[in-house]
Tab-separated table of C-alpha atoms in Angstrom:
chain	number	residue	atom	x	y	z
L	1	TYR	CA	0.000	0.000	0.000
L	2	PRO	CA	-0.416	2.281	-1.848
L	3	PRO	CA	-0.917	0.185	-5.015
L	4	SER	CA	1.764	0.304	-7.664
L	5	TYR	CA	1.209	1.974	-11.018
L	6	ASN	CA	3.668	-0.076	-13.058
L	7	TYR	CA	4.174	-3.379	-14.864
L	8	GLN	CA	3.428	-5.325	-11.670
L	9	THR	CA	-0.294	-4.538	-11.910
L	10	PRO	CA	-2.403	-6.889	-14.086
L	11	TRP	CA	-4.129	-3.989	-15.856
L	12	TRP	CA	-0.925	-2.119	-16.734
L	13	ARG	CA	-1.161	-2.913	-20.467
L	14	HIS	CA	-4.643	-1.322	-20.535
L	15	TYR	CA	-3.771	1.739	-18.441
L	16	ARG	CA	-3.183	3.936	-21.471
L	17	PHE	CA	-6.912	3.999	-22.245
L	18	ILE	CA	-7.788	5.808	-19.016
L	19	ALA	CA	-4.560	7.852	-19.003
L	20	ASP	CA	-5.261	9.202	-22.507
L	21	TYR	CA	-8.848	10.001	-21.532
L	22	GLN	CA	-7.711	11.875	-18.436
L	23	ALA	CA	-5.073	13.759	-20.433
L	24	ARG	CA	-7.636	14.911	-23.026
L	25	LEU	CA	-10.101	15.887	-20.316
L	26	THR	CA	-7.464	17.789	-18.353
L	27	TYR	CA	-6.431	19.692	-21.486
L	28	ALA	CA	-10.033	20.635	-22.296
L	29	LEU	CA	-10.702	21.843	-18.748
L	30	MET	CA	-7.592	24.023	-18.799
L	31	GLN	CA	-8.806	26.031	-21.785
L	32	GLY	CA	-10.342	29.453	-21.277
L	33	LYS	CA	-12.056	30.363	-18.024
L	34	ALA	CA	-14.866	28.835	-16.008
L	35	VAL	CA	-18.145	30.745	-16.311
L	36	ARG	CA	-19.309	31.568	-12.800
L	37	ASP	CA	-21.669	34.525	-12.737
L	38	ILE	CA	-22.773	34.060	-9.122
L	39	LEU	CA	-20.936	34.953	-5.917
L	40	LEU	CA	-22.320	33.260	-2.797
L	41	VAL	CA	-21.243	35.092	0.356
L	42	HIS	CA	-19.770	32.674	2.898
L	43	PRO	CA	-21.289	33.022	6.421
L	44	LEU	CA	-18.011	32.488	8.273
L	45	SER	CA	-18.342	35.543	10.511
L	46	SER	CA	-21.843	34.372	11.484
L	47	ALA	CA	-20.395	30.991	12.434
L	48	TRP	CA	-17.801	32.598	14.694
L	49	MET	CA	-20.552	34.612	16.394
L	50	ARG	CA	-22.433	31.407	17.242
L	51	TYR	CA	-19.436	29.280	18.140
L	52	ASP	CA	-19.150	28.233	21.779
L	53	PRO	CA	-16.210	25.924	22.565
L	54	SER	CA	-17.694	24.987	25.942
L	55	ALA	CA	-20.835	23.294	24.617
L	56	PRO	CA	-22.390	21.866	21.446
L	57	ASN	CA	-24.255	24.523	19.502
L	58	ARG	CA	-27.359	23.380	17.674
L	59	ASP	CA	-27.851	26.778	16.023
L	60	LEU	CA	-24.401	26.537	14.462
L	61	GLY	CA	-25.163	23.061	13.155
L	62	ASP	CA	-28.475	24.224	11.717
L	63	MET	CA	-26.796	27.169	9.990
L	64	ASP	CA	-24.133	24.888	8.518
L	65	ALA	CA	-26.750	22.462	7.226
L	66	GLY	CA	-28.767	25.327	5.736
L	67	PHE	CA	-25.741	26.768	3.959
L	68	LYS	CA	-24.814	23.365	2.527
L	69	GLN	CA	-28.362	23.027	1.215
L	70	VAL	CA	-28.144	26.435	-0.505
L	71	MET	CA	-24.934	25.299	-2.231
L	72	GLN	CA	-26.498	21.971	-3.199
L	73	ASN	CA	-29.538	23.747	-4.637
L	74	LEU	CA	-27.309	25.856	-6.882
L	75	LEU	CA	-25.350	22.792	-7.996
L	76	ASP	CA	-28.556	20.865	-8.710
L	77	LEU	CA	-29.744	23.797	-10.836
L	78	HIS	CA	-26.385	23.775	-12.681
L	79	ARG	CA	-25.658	27.312	-11.494
L	80	ASP	CA	-21.914	27.399	-10.954
L	81	PHE	CA	-20.718	29.818	-8.282
L	82	ASP	CA	-17.780	30.986	-6.219
L	83	LEU	CA	-17.788	31.431	-2.459
L	84	GLY	CA	-17.303	35.014	-1.341
L	85	ASP	CA	-14.819	35.396	1.514
L	86	GLU	CA	-15.650	38.694	3.216
L	87	TRP	CA	-12.020	39.541	3.925
L	88	LEU	CA	-10.990	38.938	0.312
L	89	MET	CA	-14.001	40.916	-0.876
L	90	ALA	CA	-12.967	43.821	1.340
L	91	GLU	CA	-9.396	43.760	0.030
L	92	HIS	CA	-9.972	43.020	-3.656
L	93	GLY	CA	-13.654	43.777	-4.299
L	94	ALA	CA	-14.896	46.608	-6.509
L	95	VAL	CA	-17.955	47.471	-8.576
L	96	GLU	CA	-17.378	47.627	-12.326
L	97	GLY	CA	-20.477	48.641	-14.245
L	98	ARG	CA	-23.266	46.348	-13.076
L	99	GLU	CA	-20.844	43.597	-12.047
L	100	LEU	CA	-18.975	42.890	-8.831
L	101	ALA	CA	-15.272	42.295	-9.384
L	102	VAL	CA	-13.082	40.370	-6.954
L	103	GLY	CA	-9.569	40.244	-8.334
L	104	GLN	CA	-9.846	38.901	-11.890
L	105	CYS	CA	-13.322	37.408	-11.358
L	106	ARG	CA	-16.549	39.120	-12.378
L	107	TYR	CA	-20.025	38.383	-11.020
L	108	LYS	CA	-23.437	39.400	-12.335
L	109	ALA	CA	-25.251	38.277	-9.193
L	110	VAL	CA	-24.439	38.137	-5.484
L	111	ILE	CA	-26.416	35.910	-3.124
L	112	VAL	CA	-26.419	36.496	0.638
L	113	PRO	CA	-27.586	33.195	2.208
L	114	PRO	CA	-29.366	32.962	5.573
L	115	MET	CA	-26.858	34.396	8.042
L	116	THR	CA	-26.593	36.475	11.189
L	117	ASN	CA	-23.751	38.866	10.472
L	118	LEU	CA	-22.097	40.809	7.672
L	119	GLU	CA	-18.864	42.771	7.954
L	120	SER	CA	-19.198	46.505	7.322
L	121	PRO	CA	-16.866	46.485	4.252
L	122	THR	CA	-19.115	43.797	2.750
L	123	VAL	CA	-22.228	45.884	3.367
L	124	GLU	CA	-20.555	48.934	1.829
L	125	LEU	CA	-19.489	46.951	-1.238
L	126	LEU	CA	-22.952	45.443	-1.673
L	127	GLU	CA	-24.555	48.879	-1.281
L	128	LYS	CA	-22.457	50.125	-4.201
L	129	PHE	CA	-23.243	46.987	-6.198
L	130	ALA	CA	-26.990	47.429	-5.692
L	131	ALA	CA	-26.808	51.141	-6.507
L	132	ALA	CA	-25.071	50.286	-9.794
L	133	GLY	CA	-27.935	47.998	-10.778
L	134	GLY	CA	-26.290	44.687	-9.926
L	135	LEU	CA	-28.424	41.673	-9.055
L	136	LEU	CA	-28.305	41.355	-5.262
L	137	ILE	CA	-30.340	38.564	-3.639
L	138	PHE	CA	-30.893	38.127	0.098
L	139	MET	CA	-32.258	34.858	1.454
L	140	HIS	CA	-34.406	34.868	4.583
L	141	PRO	CA	-33.728	35.174	7.460
L	142	LEU	CA	-31.878	38.460	6.914
L	143	PRO	CA	-28.706	39.440	8.811
L	144	THR	CA	-29.358	41.248	12.081
L	145	CYS	CA	-25.756	42.223	12.892
L	146	VAL	CA	-22.900	44.148	11.297
L	147	ASP	CA	-19.369	43.688	12.617
L	148	GLY	CA	-20.781	41.482	15.364
L	149	ALA	CA	-23.093	44.135	16.796
L	150	VAL	CA	-26.849	44.414	16.382
L	151	SER	CA	-27.541	46.704	13.425
L	152	SER	CA	-30.339	47.399	10.955
L	153	ARG	CA	-27.925	48.355	8.163
L	154	ALA	CA	-27.917	44.965	6.414
L	155	ARG	CA	-31.694	44.691	6.637
L	156	GLU	CA	-32.107	48.200	5.245
L	157	LEU	CA	-29.919	47.191	2.301
L	158	ALA	CA	-31.992	44.050	1.755
L	159	MET	CA	-35.196	46.108	1.760
L	160	ARG	CA	-33.978	48.572	-0.865
L	161	GLU	CA	-35.897	48.849	-4.123
L	162	GLY	CA	-34.318	46.568	-6.704
L	163	VAL	CA	-32.775	44.220	-4.123
L	164	MET	CA	-34.368	40.770	-4.183
L	165	ARG	CA	-35.522	38.806	-1.137
L	166	ILE	CA	-36.409	35.133	-1.378
L	167	GLY	CA	-36.623	31.964	0.668
L	168	SER	CA	-33.706	29.581	0.580
L	169	SER	CA	-35.533	26.695	-1.107
L	170	ARG	CA	-34.507	25.304	-4.477
L	171	LYS	CA	-37.862	26.413	-5.953
L	172	HIS	CA	-37.409	30.039	-4.877
L	173	THR	CA	-33.803	30.048	-6.057
L	174	GLN	CA	-34.665	28.659	-9.483
L	175	GLU	CA	-37.594	31.015	-10.060
L	176	MET	CA	-35.530	34.080	-9.169
L	177	LEU	CA	-32.465	33.149	-11.215
L	178	ASP	CA	-34.470	31.974	-14.237
L	179	ALA	CA	-36.304	35.295	-14.287
L	180	LEU	CA	-33.344	37.636	-13.755
L	181	LEU	CA	-30.237	35.684	-14.813
L	182	PRO	CA	-31.146	33.122	-17.503
L	183	ALA	CA	-28.834	30.119	-17.567
L	184	GLU	CA	-26.538	29.648	-20.563
L	185	VAL	CA	-26.668	25.860	-20.273
L	186	SER	CA	-29.427	23.556	-19.084
L	187	LEU	CA	-29.102	19.842	-18.340
L	188	ALA	CA	-32.611	18.460	-18.031
L	189	SER	CA	-33.909	15.030	-17.120
L	190	ARG	CA	-35.674	13.154	-19.931
L	191	GLU	CA	-38.244	11.849	-17.478
L	192	THR	CA	-39.224	15.098	-15.748
L	193	GLY	CA	-38.019	17.863	-18.062
L	194	ARG	CA	-36.539	19.590	-15.025
L	195	GLU	CA	-32.872	20.194	-14.227
L	196	ALA	CA	-31.171	16.863	-13.567
L	197	SER	CA	-30.144	17.140	-9.927
L	198	GLY	CA	-27.117	15.212	-8.762
L	199	VAL	CA	-25.248	15.767	-12.033
L	200	LEU	CA	-22.473	18.355	-11.807
L	201	LEU	CA	-21.829	20.664	-14.741
L	202	GLN	CA	-19.062	23.101	-15.601
L	203	LEU	CA	-19.171	25.647	-18.419
L	204	ARG	CA	-15.947	27.190	-19.698
L	205	ARG	CA	-15.499	30.001	-22.207
L	206	ASP	CA	-12.512	29.943	-24.559
L	207	GLY	CA	-12.781	32.859	-26.944
L	208	ASP	CA	-15.821	32.157	-29.129
L	209	ARG	CA	-15.883	28.498	-28.044
L	210	SER	CA	-17.615	26.887	-25.094
L	211	VAL	CA	-16.598	23.748	-23.226
L	212	VAL	CA	-19.249	21.915	-21.190
L	213	PHE	CA	-18.265	19.106	-18.832
């Protein structure tokens, strides 16, 4: 252990078939850039607010499970996304036109999942993004704290005209995104006609070509 990858293995003479496949796949997935139009804000600061090292915290577990479900819903809908680290957003984030830029990445939509807290630089950045006409979506329940202190600032941002507020279910997520950010690629089930959940999809753009895996 670990197993050998050489002439001692009985399948060695057939290994080229899978190696060539993996080489072609790797080459294709290195071309261009992945298309990820959605930034999902990570609720790390909310987790730290709820963390108690002296005792198990059911609220923290519930929040973690809820966040994982939001991510799974997006994956099931074949809506690729990046996770938004608030500290990286504060350092590298900017509004460019109606898009939010973080370093070299550009996002047409930002989703704030159910969470307790947002950092003030995040709120400021999202305020600018919303004012520029970017698609900002808050999922209930809305944040009640900013920088770890009770504040209405995040809620006031969520209640602005043009800012969307939805539940965190897959149905609500799909209806909102289909209406305001139509998907470039759909992978539907033959049986139901709906998006085939459980099948991951990546879209890459390479000049005027697209690669779908």
